[in-house]
Structures are given as structure tokens and as C-alpha cells.
PDB file of C-alpha atoms in Angstrom:
ATOM      1  CA  MET A   1      23.734  27.371 -12.983  1.00 88.00           C
ATOM      2  CA  ILE A   2      24.836  26.255  -9.829  1.00 96.00           C
ATOM      3  CA  LYS A   3      23.159  29.607  -7.833  1.00 92.00           C
ATOM      4  CA  ASN A   4      24.206  28.826  -4.102  1.00 96.00           C
ATOM      5  CA  VAL A   5      26.534  25.954  -2.355  1.00 98.00           C
ATOM      6  CA  ILE A   6      25.387  25.725   1.306  1.00 98.00           C
ATOM      7  CA  SER A   7      26.679  22.916   3.639  1.00 98.00           C
ATOM      8  CA  ILE A   8      24.579  19.918   4.072  1.00 98.00           C
ATOM      9  CA  SER A   9      24.760  17.353   6.742  1.00 98.00           C
ATOM     10  CA  ALA A  10      26.615  13.868   6.057  1.00 98.00           C
ATOM     11  CA  GLY A  11      23.354  12.191   5.341  1.00 98.00           C
ATOM     12  CA  GLU A  12      21.204  14.587   4.055  1.00 98.00           C
ATOM     13  CA  TYR A  13      24.503  14.556   0.967  1.00 98.00           C
ATOM     14  CA  ALA A  14      24.490  11.000   1.181  1.00 98.00           C
ATOM     15  CA  ARG A  15      20.141  11.085  -0.486  1.00 97.00           C
ATOM     16  CA  MET A  16      21.897  14.876  -2.577  1.00 97.00           C
ATOM     17  CA  PHE A  17      24.732  11.785  -4.108  1.00 97.00           C
ATOM     18  CA  PRO A  18      23.802   8.497  -3.324  1.00 95.00           C
ATOM     19  CA  GLU A  19      26.654   7.695  -6.010  1.00 92.00           C
ATOM     20  CA  ALA A  20      29.471   9.729  -5.618  1.00 94.00           C
ATOM     21  CA  SER A  21      32.165   8.591  -8.274  1.00 95.00           C
ATOM     22  CA  THR A  22      34.707   7.311  -6.236  1.00 98.00           C
ATOM     23  CA  VAL A  23      33.700   5.455  -2.789  1.00 98.00           C
ATOM     24  CA  PHE A  24      36.054   8.515  -1.735  1.00 98.00           C
ATOM     25  CA  GLY A  25      33.401  10.433  -2.225  1.00 98.00           C
ATOM     26  CA  SER A  26      30.787   8.546  -0.820  1.00 98.00           C
ATOM     27  CA  ALA A  27      29.547   9.830   2.933  1.00 98.00           C
ATOM     28  CA  ALA A  28      29.586   7.333   5.167  1.00 98.00           C
ATOM     29  CA  PHE A  29      33.332   6.672   3.899  1.00 98.00           C
ATOM     30  CA  ASN A  30      33.600  10.270   5.016  1.00 98.00           C
ATOM     31  CA  GLN A  31      32.345  10.046   7.944  1.00 98.00           C
ATOM     32  CA  LEU A  32      33.762   7.151   9.420  1.00 98.00           C
ATOM     33  CA  ASN A  33      36.997   9.269   8.979  1.00 98.00           C
ATOM     34  CA  ALA A  34      35.557  12.463  10.490  1.00 98.00           C
ATOM     35  CA  GLY A  35      38.242  11.944  13.296  1.00 97.00           C
ATOM     36  CA  LYS A  36      40.732  12.472  11.482  1.00 97.00           C
ATOM     37  CA  ALA A  37      40.236  16.313  10.180  1.00 98.00           C
ATOM     38  CA  GLU A  38      38.720  18.962  12.757  1.00 98.00           C
ATOM     39  CA  ARG A  39      36.238  20.103  11.140  1.00 98.00           C
ATOM     40  CA  VAL A  40      34.386  18.167   8.037  1.00 99.00           C
ATOM     41  CA  GLU A  41      32.079  20.638   5.747  1.00 99.00           C
ATOM     42  CA  TYR A  42      30.137  18.528   3.081  1.00 99.00           C
ATOM     43  CA  LEU A  43      29.087  21.632   0.374  1.00 99.00           C
ATOM     44  CA  VAL A  44      26.630  21.182  -1.745  1.00 99.00           C
ATOM     45  CA  GLY A  45      26.143  23.087  -5.289  1.00 98.00           C
ATOM     46  CA  THR A  46      22.833  23.723  -6.390  1.00 98.00           C
ATOM     47  CA  GLU A  47      20.463  25.451  -9.060  1.00 96.00           C
ATOM     48  CA  GLU A  48      18.247  28.339  -8.048  1.00 93.00           C
ATOM     49  CA  SER A  49      15.201  25.846  -8.073  1.00 94.00           C
ATOM     50  CA  GLY A  50      17.627  24.132  -5.655  1.00 94.00           C
ATOM     51  CA  ARG A  51      18.599  21.096  -7.490  1.00 96.00           C
ATOM     52  CA  PRO A  52      22.115  19.119  -6.292  1.00 97.00           C
ATOM     53  CA  VAL A  53      24.796  19.846  -9.247  1.00 98.00           C
ATOM     54  CA  MET A  54      27.581  19.285  -7.700  1.00 98.00           C
ATOM     55  CA  GLY A  55      29.545  18.338  -3.775  1.00 98.00           C
ATOM     56  CA  LEU A  56      32.599  17.580  -2.503  1.00 99.00           C
ATOM     57  CA  VAL A  57      33.583  16.739   0.863  1.00 99.00           C
ATOM     58  CA  VAL A  58      35.917  18.899   3.009  1.00 99.00           C
ATOM     59  CA  GLY A  59      38.460  18.235   6.173  1.00 99.00           C
ATOM     60  CA  LEU A  60      39.953  21.123   8.214  1.00 99.00           C
ATOM     61  CA  ARG A  61      43.507  20.455   9.219  1.00 98.00           C
ATOM     62  CA  ASP A  62      45.765  23.135  10.700  1.00 97.00           C
ATOM     63  CA  GLY A  63      44.699  26.199   8.878  1.00 98.00           C
ATOM     64  CA  LEU A  64      43.773  24.344   5.595  1.00 98.00           C
ATOM     65  CA  TRP A  65      40.821  22.646   4.093  1.00 99.00           C
ATOM     66  CA  TRP A  66      41.763  19.612   2.965  1.00 99.00           C
ATOM     67  CA  ALA A  67      40.427  17.380   0.091  1.00 99.00           C
ATOM     68  CA  PRO A  68      40.298  14.576   0.090  1.00 98.00           C
ATOM     69  CA  PHE A  69      41.471  14.631   4.019  1.00 98.00           C
ATOM     70  CA  SER A  70      41.572  11.143   4.687  1.00 97.00           C
ATOM     71  CA  ALA A  71      42.370   9.221   1.245  1.00 98.00           C
ATOM     72  CA  PRO A  72      43.733   9.676  -2.310  1.00 98.00           C
ATOM     73  CA  MET A  73      42.033  11.472  -3.935  1.00 98.00           C
ATOM     74  CA  ALA A  74      38.926  14.431  -3.386  1.00 98.00           C
ATOM     75  CA  GLY A  75      35.821  12.846  -2.340  1.00 95.00           C
ATOM     76  CA  LEU A  76      33.994  14.809  -5.317  1.00 97.00           C
ATOM     77  CA  SER A  77      30.099  14.047  -6.172  1.00 98.00           C
ATOM     78  CA  TRP A  78      27.958  14.882  -9.452  1.00 98.00           C
ATOM     79  CA  ASN A  79      24.682  15.080 -10.826  1.00 95.00           C
ATOM     80  CA  ARG A  80      23.949  14.393 -15.120  1.00 91.00           C
ATOM     81  CA  ASN A  81      27.169  16.527 -16.153  1.00 93.00           C
ATOM     82  CA  PRO A  82      27.500  19.877 -15.134  1.00 97.00           C
ATOM     83  CA  SER A  83      28.830  22.627 -17.401  1.00 98.00           C
ATOM     84  CA  LEU A  84      31.703  23.856 -16.932  1.00 98.00           C
ATOM     85  CA  ALA A  85      30.184  26.870 -15.958  1.00 98.00           C
ATOM     86  CA  SER A  86      28.753  25.209 -13.490  1.00 98.00           C
ATOM     87  CA  VAL A  87      31.766  23.529 -12.194  1.00 98.00           C
ATOM     88  CA  GLY A  88      33.414  27.100 -12.159  1.00 98.00           C
ATOM     89  CA  ASP A  89      30.053  28.457 -10.219  1.00 98.00           C
ATOM     90  CA  PHE A  90      30.231  25.994  -7.866  1.00 99.00           C
ATOM     91  CA  PHE A  91      34.355  25.910  -7.391  1.00 99.00           C
ATOM     92  CA  ALA A  92      34.273  29.744  -6.611  1.00 98.00           C
ATOM     93  CA  GLY A  93      31.498  29.571  -4.183  1.00 98.00           C
ATOM     94  CA  VAL A  94      33.541  27.172  -2.831  1.00 98.00           C
ATOM     95  CA  LYS A  95      36.706  29.402  -1.959  1.00 98.00           C
ATOM     96  CA  ASP A  96      33.773  32.047  -0.666  1.00 97.00           C
ATOM     97  CA  TRP A  97      32.550  29.344   1.252  1.00 98.00           C
ATOM     98  CA  LEU A  98      35.958  28.002   2.696  1.00 98.00           C
ATOM     99  CA  ALA A  99      37.429  31.092   3.530  1.00 97.00           C
ATOM    100  CA  PRO A 100      39.445  33.052   4.929  1.00 98.00           C
ATOM    101  CA  PHE A 101      41.226  29.042   5.378  1.00 98.00           C
ATOM    102  CA  PRO A 102      42.610  28.280   1.588  1.00 98.00           C
ATOM    103  CA  LEU A 103      41.824  24.881  -0.030  1.00 98.00           C
ATOM    104  CA  ARG A 104      44.403  22.306  -1.131  1.00 99.00           C
ATOM    105  CA  ILE A 105      42.649  19.328  -4.088  1.00 99.00           C
ATOM    106  CA  MET A 106      43.786  16.685  -4.614  1.00 99.00           C
ATOM    107  CA  MET A 107      42.797  15.085  -8.404  1.00 98.00           C
ATOM    108  CA  MET A 108      41.505  12.242  -8.758  1.00 98.00           C
ATOM    109  CA  PRO A 109      42.342  10.013 -12.285  1.00 98.00           C
ATOM    110  CA  GLU A 110      40.742  11.310 -15.523  1.00 97.00           C
ATOM    111  CA  PHE A 111      39.715   7.700 -16.399  1.00 98.00           C
ATOM    112  CA  ILE A 112      36.936   8.024 -13.421  1.00 98.00           C
ATOM    113  CA  ASP A 113      35.357  10.336 -15.747  1.00 97.00           C
ATOM    114  CA  PRO A 114      38.018  12.460 -18.563  1.00 97.00           C
ATOM    115  CA  SER A 115      35.381  14.829 -19.133  1.00 98.00           C
ATOM    116  CA  MET A 116      34.691  15.767 -15.633  1.00 98.00           C
ATOM    117  CA  THR A 117      37.872  15.577 -14.645  1.00 98.00           C
ATOM    118  CA  ALA A 118      38.585  17.525 -17.492  1.00 98.00           C
ATOM    119  CA  LYS A 119      36.421  20.050 -16.557  1.00 99.00           C
ATOM    120  CA  ILE A 120      37.317  20.276 -12.712  1.00 99.00           C
ATOM    121  CA  SER A 121      41.016  19.671 -13.004  1.00 98.00           C
ATOM    122  CA  GLY A 122      40.994  22.495 -15.306  1.00 98.00           C
ATOM    123  CA  THR A 123      39.255  24.793 -13.672  1.00 99.00           C
ATOM    124  CA  LEU A 124      41.267  24.702 -10.664  1.00 98.00           C
ATOM    125  CA  ILE A 125      43.996  24.860 -11.913  1.00 98.00           C
ATOM    126  CA  ASN A 126      43.425  28.075 -13.808  1.00 98.00           C
ATOM    127  CA  MET A 127      41.909  29.451 -10.311  1.00 98.00           C
ATOM    128  CA  ALA A 128      44.922  27.837  -8.256  1.00 98.00           C
ATOM    129  CA  LEU A 129      47.692  29.887  -6.678  1.00 96.00           C
ATOM    130  CA  GLU A 130      49.678  26.780  -6.326  1.00 98.00           C
ATOM    131  CA  VAL A 131      49.856  24.069  -8.970  1.00 98.00           C
ATOM    132  CA  ILE A 132      51.357  20.323  -8.178  1.00 98.00           C
ATOM    133  CA  ALA A 133      51.964  17.289  -9.985  1.00 98.00           C
ATOM    134  CA  GLU A 134      52.207  14.562  -9.271  1.00 99.00           C
ATOM    135  CA  PHE A 135      52.397  10.946 -10.927  1.00 99.00           C
ATOM    136  CA  ASN A 136      49.987   7.987 -11.251  1.00 99.00           C
ATOM    137  CA  TYR A 137      49.752   4.805 -12.399  1.00 99.00           C
ATOM    138  CA  HIS A 138      47.685   1.797 -13.044  1.00 99.00           C
ATOM    139  CA  TYR A 139      46.760  -0.833 -15.171  1.00 99.00           C
ATOM    140  CA  ASP A 140      44.438  -0.739 -18.638  1.00 99.00           C
ATOM    141  CA  LEU A 141      42.956  -4.340 -18.034  1.00 99.00           C
ATOM    142  CA  THR A 142      42.331  -4.620 -22.079  1.00 99.00           C
ATOM    143  CA  LEU A 143      46.234  -4.893 -22.296  1.00 99.00           C
ATOM    144  CA  PHE A 144      46.006  -8.031 -19.755  1.00 99.00           C
ATOM    145  CA  PRO A 145      45.455 -10.794 -22.670  1.00 98.00           C
ATOM    146  CA  ASP A 146      48.709  -9.648 -23.800  1.00 98.00           C
ATOM    147  CA  PHE A 147      50.187  -9.395 -20.211  1.00 99.00           C
ATOM    148  CA  GLU A 148      53.997 -10.587 -21.633  1.00 98.00           C
ATOM    149  CA  THR A 149      54.121  -8.155 -24.476  1.00 98.00           C
ATOM    150  CA  HIS A 150      53.908  -5.557 -22.252  1.00 98.00           C
ATOM    151  CA  LEU A 151      56.509  -6.032 -19.175  1.00 99.00           C
ATOM    152  CA  HIS A 152      59.910  -4.203 -20.062  1.00 98.00           C
ATOM    153  CA  SER A 153      62.314  -6.859 -21.318  1.00 98.00           C
ATOM    154  CA  ASN A 154      64.420  -6.674 -17.114  1.00 98.00           C
ATOM    155  CA  ALA A 155      60.357  -7.960 -15.431  1.00 98.00           C
ATOM    156  CA  ARG A 156      59.878 -10.198 -18.162  1.00 98.00           C
ATOM    157  CA  ASN A 157      63.068 -11.896 -17.024  1.00 98.00           C
ATOM    158  CA  LYS A 158      62.216 -11.924 -13.892  1.00 98.00           C
ATOM    159  CA  PHE A 159      58.735 -12.999 -13.653  1.00 99.00           C
ATOM    160  CA  HIS A 160      59.720 -15.335 -16.240  1.00 98.00           C
ATOM    161  CA  GLN A 161      61.999 -16.537 -12.872  1.00 98.00           C
ATOM    162  CA  ALA A 162      58.256 -16.557  -9.975  1.00 98.00           C
ATOM    163  CA  GLN A 163      56.559 -18.777 -12.360  1.00 98.00           C
ATOM    164  CA  ARG A 164      59.047 -21.358 -11.757  1.00 98.00           C
ATOM    165  CA  ALA A 165      59.094 -21.022  -8.506  1.00 97.00           C
ATOM    166  CA  GLY A 166      56.180 -22.777  -7.718  1.00 96.00           C
ATOM    167  CA  PHE A 167      54.092 -19.655  -6.149  1.00 98.00           C
ATOM    168  CA  THR A 168      50.770 -19.535  -4.773  1.00 98.00           C
ATOM    169  CA  PHE A 169      47.564 -17.885  -5.639  1.00 99.00           C
ATOM    170  CA  GLY A 170      44.487 -17.053  -3.433  1.00 99.00           C
ATOM    171  CA  GLU A 171      41.969 -14.959  -1.245  1.00 99.00           C
ATOM    172  CA  CYS A 172      42.400 -13.982   2.083  1.00 99.00           C
ATOM    173  CA  ASP A 173      41.342 -12.218   5.146  1.00 99.00           C
ATOM    174  CA  ILE A 174      42.505  -9.382   5.492  1.00 99.00           C
ATOM    175  CA  ALA A 175      44.362  -9.591   8.942  1.00 99.00           C
ATOM    176  CA  ARG A 176      46.374 -11.761   6.933  1.00 99.00           C
ATOM    177  CA  ALA A 177      46.655  -9.964   4.058  1.00 99.00           C
ATOM    178  CA  TYR A 178      47.428  -7.115   6.363  1.00 99.00           C
ATOM    179  CA  GLU A 179      50.443  -7.906   8.518  1.00 98.00           C
ATOM    180  CA  ILE A 180      52.759  -8.562   5.356  1.00 99.00           C
ATOM    181  CA  ILE A 181      52.035  -5.212   4.381  1.00 99.00           C
ATOM    182  CA  ARG A 182      53.535  -4.443   8.366  1.00 98.00           C
ATOM    183  CA  ALA A 183      56.336  -6.951   8.120  1.00 97.00           C
ATOM    184  CA  ASN A 184      56.903  -4.729   5.001  1.00 96.00           C
ATOM    185  CA  ARG A 185      56.805  -1.164   5.363  1.00 96.00           C
ATOM    186  CA  SER A 186      58.376  -2.461   9.529  1.00 96.00           C
ATOM    187  CA  SER A 187      62.134  -3.392   7.542  1.00 94.00           C
ATOM    188  CA  LYS A 188      62.260  -0.718   5.036  1.00 92.00           C
ATOM    189  CA  GLY A 189      61.507   1.923   7.878  1.00 93.00           C
ATOM    190  CA  TYR A 190      58.018   3.355   5.959  1.00 91.00           C
ATOM    191  CA  TYR A 191      55.173   5.014   7.939  1.00 92.00           C
ATOM    192  CA  LEU A 192      51.940   2.740   6.974  1.00 96.00           C
ATOM    193  CA  ALA A 193      48.888   4.802   7.894  1.00 95.00           C
ATOM    194  CA  MET A 194      46.741   2.414   8.293  1.00 98.00           C
ATOM    195  CA  THR A 195      46.150   0.589  11.164  1.00 98.00           C
ATOM    196  CA  LEU A 196      44.299  -3.378  10.724  1.00 99.00           C
ATOM    197  CA  ASP A 197      41.573  -2.134  12.551  1.00 98.00           C
ATOM    198  CA  ASP A 198      41.581   1.197  10.530  1.00 98.00           C
ATOM    199  CA  VAL A 199      41.494  -1.355   7.799  1.00 99.00           C
ATOM    200  CA  ILE A 200      38.918  -3.737   8.721  1.00 99.00           C
ATOM    201  CA  ALA A 201      37.003  -0.497   9.953  1.00 99.00           C
ATOM    202  CA  THR A 202      36.872   0.635   6.128  1.00 99.00           C
ATOM    203  CA  SER A 203      36.048  -3.339   4.532  1.00 99.00           C
ATOM    204  CA  SER A 204      32.046  -1.562   6.678  1.00 98.00           C
ATOM    205  CA  VAL A 205      31.891   0.669   3.455  1.00 98.00           C
ATOM    206  CA  ILE A 206      34.123   0.001   0.934  1.00 98.00           C
ATOM    207  CA  PRO A 207      33.897  -3.641  -1.135  1.00 99.00           C
ATOM    208  CA  ILE A 208      37.426  -4.993   0.258  1.00 99.00           C
ATOM    209  CA  ASP A 209      39.925  -7.473  -1.554  1.00 99.00           C
ATOM    210  CA  ALA A 210      42.566  -8.999   0.720  1.00 99.00           C
ATOM    211  CA  PHE A 211      45.047 -11.519  -1.889  1.00 99.00           C
ATOM    212  CA  ILE A 212      48.192 -13.582  -0.976  1.00 99.00           C
ATOM    213  CA  LEU A 213      51.319 -15.374  -2.918  1.00 99.00           C
ATOM    214  CA  SER A 214      52.653 -18.384  -0.433  1.00 98.00           C
ATOM    215  CA  LEU A 215      55.746 -19.988  -1.626  1.00 97.00           C
ATOM    216  CA  GLY A 216      55.087 -23.408   0.016  1.00 96.00           C
ATOM    217  CA  THR A 217      53.985 -23.002   3.690  1.00 97.00           C
ATOM    218  CA  ASP A 218      55.303 -19.790   3.857  1.00 97.00           C
ATOM    219  CA  ASP A 219      53.588 -16.106   3.097  1.00 98.00           C
ATOM    220  CA  VAL A 220      55.239 -14.006   1.479  1.00 98.00           C
ATOM    221  CA  ALA A 221      53.640 -10.884  -0.473  1.00 99.00           C
ATOM    222  CA  SER A 222      50.189  -9.484  -0.416  1.00 99.00           C
ATOM    223  CA  ALA A 223      47.774  -6.777  -1.625  1.00 99.00           C
ATOM    224  CA  ILE A 224      44.698  -5.174   0.274  1.00 99.00           C
ATOM    225  CA  VAL A 225      42.374  -3.967  -2.764  1.00 99.00           C
ATOM    226  CA  TYR A 226      39.596  -1.403  -2.380  1.00 99.00           C
ATOM    227  CA  ARG A 227      36.572  -1.966  -5.172  1.00 99.00           C
ATOM    228  CA  ILE A 228      36.546   1.910  -5.721  1.00 99.00           C
ATOM    229  CA  ALA A 229      34.247   2.961  -8.536  1.00 98.00           C
ATOM    230  CA  PRO A 230      31.857   0.497 -11.573  1.00 98.00           C
ATOM    231  CA  GLY A 231      34.744  -1.394 -12.871  1.00 98.00           C
ATOM    232  CA  VAL A 232      38.255   0.184 -11.073  1.00 99.00           C
ATOM    233  CA  ALA A 233      40.086  -1.440  -8.017  1.00 99.00           C
ATOM    234  CA  HIS A 234      42.721   0.665  -6.065  1.00 99.00           C
ATOM    235  CA  VAL A 235      45.083  -1.468  -4.785  1.00 99.00           C
ATOM    236  CA  VAL A 236      45.617   0.738  -1.562  1.00 99.00           C
ATOM    237  CA  TYR A 237      49.068  -2.259  -0.348  1.00 99.00           C
ATOM    238  CA  TRP A 238      50.782  -4.694  -1.483  1.00 98.00           C
ATOM    239  CA  GLY A 239      53.721  -5.695  -0.978  1.00 98.00           C
ATOM    240  CA  ASP A 240      56.764  -9.031  -0.374  1.00 98.00           C
ATOM    241  CA  ALA A 241      58.051 -10.696   3.283  1.00 97.00           C
ATOM    242  CA  PRO A 242      61.836  -9.795   4.099  1.00 95.00           C
ATOM    243  CA  GLY A 243      63.971 -12.469   2.898  1.00 94.00           C
ATOM    244  CA  TYR A 244      62.150 -13.404  -0.071  1.00 93.00           C
ATOM    245  CA  GLU A 245      63.088 -10.377  -3.061  1.00 91.00           C
ATOM    246  CA  GLN A 246      64.967 -13.550  -4.654  1.00 92.00           C
ATOM    247  CA  SER A 247      62.245 -15.275  -5.869  1.00 96.00           C
ATOM    248  CA  ARG A 248      60.435 -12.614  -7.383  1.00 98.00           C
ATOM    249  CA  PRO A 249      57.053 -11.981  -5.516  1.00 98.00           C
ATOM    250  CA  MET A 250      56.230  -9.154  -7.153  1.00 98.00           C
ATOM    251  CA  ASN A 251      57.086  -9.146 -10.610  1.00 98.00           C
ATOM    252  CA  ILE A 252      54.398 -11.958 -10.234  1.00 99.00           C
ATOM    253  CA  LEU A 253      51.661 -10.500  -7.895  1.00 99.00           C
ATOM    254  CA  PRO A 254      50.772  -8.315  -9.819  1.00 99.00           C
ATOM    255  CA  TYR A 255      49.628 -10.399 -12.601  1.00 99.00           C
ATOM    256  CA  HIS A 256      47.253 -12.852 -10.535  1.00 99.00           C
ATOM    257  CA  ILE A 257      45.793  -9.494  -8.997  1.00 99.00           C
ATOM    258  CA  PHE A 258      45.500  -8.267 -12.908  1.00 99.00           C
ATOM    259  CA  GLN A 259      43.821 -11.848 -13.395  1.00 99.00           C
ATOM    260  CA  PHE A 260      41.885 -11.232 -10.613  1.00 99.00           C
ATOM    261  CA  TYR A 261      39.885  -7.901 -11.877  1.00 99.00           C
ATOM    262  CA  HIS A 262      40.101  -9.083 -15.922  1.00 99.00           C
ATOM    263  CA  ALA A 263      37.358 -12.458 -15.465  1.00 99.00           C
ATOM    264  CA  LEU A 264      35.069 -10.121 -13.250  1.00 99.00           C
ATOM    265  CA  GLY A 265      34.785  -8.182 -15.892  1.00 99.00           C
ATOM    266  CA  TYR A 266      36.590  -4.545 -14.269  1.00 99.00           C
ATOM    267  CA  ARG A 267      38.952  -2.308 -17.068  1.00 99.00           C
ATOM    268  CA  ILE A 268      41.470  -0.391 -14.484  1.00 99.00           C
ATOM    269  CA  VAL A 269      43.181  -0.927 -11.483  1.00 99.00           C
ATOM    270  CA  ASN A 270      44.915   2.005 -10.161  1.00 99.00           C
ATOM    271  CA  ILE A 271      47.830   1.396  -8.595  1.00 99.00           C
ATOM    272  CA  GLY A 272      48.564   5.376  -7.272  1.00 98.00           C
ATOM    273  CA  THR A 273      50.503   7.835  -7.271  1.00 98.00           C
ATOM    274  CA  SER A 274      54.856   7.671  -6.603  1.00 98.00           C
ATOM    275  CA  SER A 275      55.426  11.133  -5.776  1.00 98.00           C
ATOM    276  CA  THR A 276      55.097  13.381  -2.415  1.00 97.00           C
ATOM    277  CA  ASP A 277      54.474  16.550  -3.354  1.00 97.00           C
ATOM    278  CA  GLY A 278      55.788  16.399  -7.552  1.00 98.00           C
ATOM    279  CA  ILE A 279      59.063  14.758  -6.132  1.00 98.00           C
ATOM    280  CA  PRO A 280      59.015  11.275  -7.959  1.00 98.00           C
ATOM    281  CA  ASN A 281      60.414   7.812  -6.067  1.00 98.00           C
ATOM    282  CA  HIS A 282      61.485   7.204  -9.672  1.00 98.00           C
ATOM    283  CA  GLY A 283      62.388   3.891  -8.470  1.00 97.00           C
ATOM    284  CA  LEU A 284      58.540   2.745  -7.222  1.00 97.00           C
ATOM    285  CA  CYS A 285      57.620   4.861 -11.572  1.00 98.00           C
ATOM    286  CA  ASN A 286      60.100   1.860 -12.916  1.00 98.00           C
ATOM    287  CA  TYR A 287      58.962  -0.933 -11.322  1.00 98.00           C
ATOM    288  CA  LYS A 288      55.058   0.521 -12.195  1.00 99.00           C
ATOM    289  CA  GLU A 289      55.864   1.427 -15.419  1.00 99.00           C
ATOM    290  CA  SER A 290      57.474  -1.466 -16.157  1.00 99.00           C
ATOM    291  CA  ILE A 291      55.216  -3.907 -14.872  1.00 99.00           C
ATOM    292  CA  GLY A 292      52.549  -2.128 -17.720  1.00 99.00           C
ATOM    293  CA  CYS A 293      51.279   0.467 -15.636  1.00 99.00           C
ATOM    294  CA  THR A 294      49.985   3.118 -17.880  1.00 99.00           C
ATOM    295  CA  THR A 295      51.014   7.340 -16.310  1.00 98.00           C
ATOM    296  CA  THR A 296      48.546   9.608 -15.604  1.00 97.00           C
ATOM    297  CA  LEU A 297      49.332  13.643 -13.963  1.00 98.00           C
ATOM    298  CA  ILE A 298      47.317  14.190 -10.938  1.00 98.00           C
ATOM    299  CA  PRO A 299      46.588  17.773  -9.850  1.00 98.00           C
ATOM    300  CA  VAL A 300      46.693  18.999  -6.755  1.00 99.00           C
ATOM    301  CA  THR A 301      46.158  23.011  -6.348  1.00 99.00           C
ATOM    302  CA  ILE A 302      45.722  25.199  -3.938  1.00 98.00           C
ATOM    303  CA  PHE A 303      43.816  28.663  -3.713  1.00 96.00           C
TER     304      PHE A 303
END
């Protein structure tokens, strides 16, 4: 049982939790991004003996504690397999420690650890003053050998068009991939949260793969992918260059990415959420479903 919740240094946290549930829970990642919050706390729930059981990294911004404060999912860690009672004790202690400011937690996808995410999500939902459901999409790589079978009919037609176009695919440096993403977001008027320098700095604490899809001498689509947990890759950015949509690059880029990680023995490529504050972007949802992705709910709780 957890008896105490305390705040410790990043270095102590790294020693207590050398293997976070995902890279977003590592002390190194959160230290790198500490400037994006007014204050960062590394909270640990310990047994009476002092043994660490669970940990959470939070950042304070505008009168609200955020977990995550600069990532797509909360930075949670645990040792062994904490009981449901321990999970409840931990978050009760976290709530008391962080008072008077409320805490907003966006959970990790259930495939990270189905048992623990169920315990944590259920506990948080029962404690919450407010709950928002975000819609997450991932590709189960056990489906990849039958990739076309799992495509929707319109996506299958576009995939065949892309196959005939003569694209080439390969790994590239981060800057080359980022330039396509920058052009894509700029052409659509979308905000790009990370600068090139941010992505390069992140590569010092997270293994990053960058990919390019080319047509002749032209770069037409790219992806930047983090390796976030054993067997799990997370697409941070992907997109096509303006003017190439009719060649259907975004209907063949996923195929190559899934093939790459399937060959490495990975089990999941996480594509991420397609909603904001619970409001779905139906265009993105339809696209991800059309290429064979699975939909799961990500609870966001405030308490």
C-alpha cells in the first residue's frame, strides 16, 4: 500500500523509475521540456518502507497542473504491478499534494499496459470533476500481412493509384522530413507545435525515425516517428507536400511505415488522437479508419 506521496528531484526520479511506461514519463524527457511549464514536479508514491510504487510528472501552467505538460500522454511510471488499492492511494495523495490547483491528466492508450491503464483510468474517472473522451487511433501490426484486406474500399483504390505512381520510400535525416511537415502545415494554416530545433533536441532523449516518400527527384511526403515503448512506435508528424494530393502519397506512406516497424518486430504504430477537447475531427477519423486503424478512447480527467 502507498503511504506517502512526495516530490523528488529529476535525478532521484530517474533512479527510482529507470524504465518509464513510455518515454514521455522519463526524467530526461521532462527535464528537456521543463521550460514549457512554470514549475515541474516529480511525484512518487512510496510504501511505508520507502519503496517507490508509482510516479507521475506534472507541470504547472496558468493555475492548472498538467500531465502531460508537453507530450501526447501523461508521464506515468510504476514498479512491478501496483494493486488497484495502491493506485487509488497514489492519486488521492497526488490530489492532496497538488492542492489547491486542480490536475488535468490525459491517459496513455490502453495497449501500453491494458491492466494498469484500466486501473488508472477507472480510478481517475471515479475521482474526476470533469471527464473528456478523446479518440485515439493505432495500427495493430499483426494485421499488416493482410494490409489490403483491412483497407476501406475507397482507401484500397487510392492505395492502388499510389502504387502505380512510382513512389520511393526510405529513411532520411530529421531536417529533410521536417521541411515537408512544415510546408504541409503552413499550406493549411495549421499550427506546428515543435520547431526543427525542438525535434532535434528531443532526439537526444527519444529514439526518432524520419522517413521520406519521393516521386522522382521531388520529396512529396514524410513522417517523424518516436519509439516510445518496447514494440510501440508513435507518429508525431506525417503529411504530404502541397500540390501532390492527386498522386495519393498519404495512402501509401502508412503502408511503408507499417512495413518498416513490422519488420522490426514491433506490435503497434500509434497514430494519435483525432479530437480536441472531445470534439472529433471527422476527416482525420475517417482517414485513419480507412487505412485499417483501431479506435480507442483516451480519458482526460480533471480533479
